[in-house]
Short mmCIF file of C-alpha atoms in Angstrom, two decimals:
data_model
loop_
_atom_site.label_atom_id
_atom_site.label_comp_id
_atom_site.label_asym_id
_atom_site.label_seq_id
_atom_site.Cartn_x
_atom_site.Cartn_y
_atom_site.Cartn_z
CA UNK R 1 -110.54 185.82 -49.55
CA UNK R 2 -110.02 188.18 -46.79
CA UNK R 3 -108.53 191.62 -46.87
CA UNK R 4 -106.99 193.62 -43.70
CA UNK R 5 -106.48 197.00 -43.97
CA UNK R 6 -105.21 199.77 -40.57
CA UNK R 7 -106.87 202.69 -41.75
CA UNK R 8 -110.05 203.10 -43.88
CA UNK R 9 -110.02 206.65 -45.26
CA UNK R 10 -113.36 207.95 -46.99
CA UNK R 11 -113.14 210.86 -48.99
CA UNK R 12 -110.03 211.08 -52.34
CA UNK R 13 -110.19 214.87 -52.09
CA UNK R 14 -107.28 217.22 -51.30
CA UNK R 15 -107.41 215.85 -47.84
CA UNK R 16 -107.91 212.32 -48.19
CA UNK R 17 -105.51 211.68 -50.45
CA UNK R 18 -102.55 213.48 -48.49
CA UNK R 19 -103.80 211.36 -45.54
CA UNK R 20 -103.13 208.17 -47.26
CA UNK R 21 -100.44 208.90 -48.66
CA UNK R 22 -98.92 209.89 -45.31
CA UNK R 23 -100.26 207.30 -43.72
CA UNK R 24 -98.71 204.69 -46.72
CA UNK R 25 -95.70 206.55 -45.96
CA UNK R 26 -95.77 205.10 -42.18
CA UNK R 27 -96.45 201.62 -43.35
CA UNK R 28 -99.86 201.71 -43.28
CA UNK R 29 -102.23 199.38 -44.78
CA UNK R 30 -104.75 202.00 -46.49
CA UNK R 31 -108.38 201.30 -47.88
CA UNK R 32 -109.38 204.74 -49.70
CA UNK R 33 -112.80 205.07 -50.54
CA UNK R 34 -114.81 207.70 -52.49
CA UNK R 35 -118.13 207.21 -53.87
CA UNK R 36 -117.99 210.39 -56.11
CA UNK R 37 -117.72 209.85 -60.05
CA UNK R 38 -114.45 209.59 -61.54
CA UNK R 39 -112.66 213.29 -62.05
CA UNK R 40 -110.44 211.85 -65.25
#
């Protein structure tokens, strides 16, 4: 199994998120990665 994604975005801060969400937005295919500990 194979996955393609456009963007890779590293980081689910403040930042990160709002760029993959905007990017999403544009039809984007989004990988978000962040290697921190869950905040929840």
């Amino acid at each position: 199994m194979t996955f393609d994604y456009d963007v890779l975005v590293i980081g689910a801060g403040s930042a990160g998120l709002s760029a993959a969400l905007t990017l999403g937005r544009c039809r984007r295919r989004v990988l978000l990665a962040d290697g921190g500990a869950p905040r929840n």
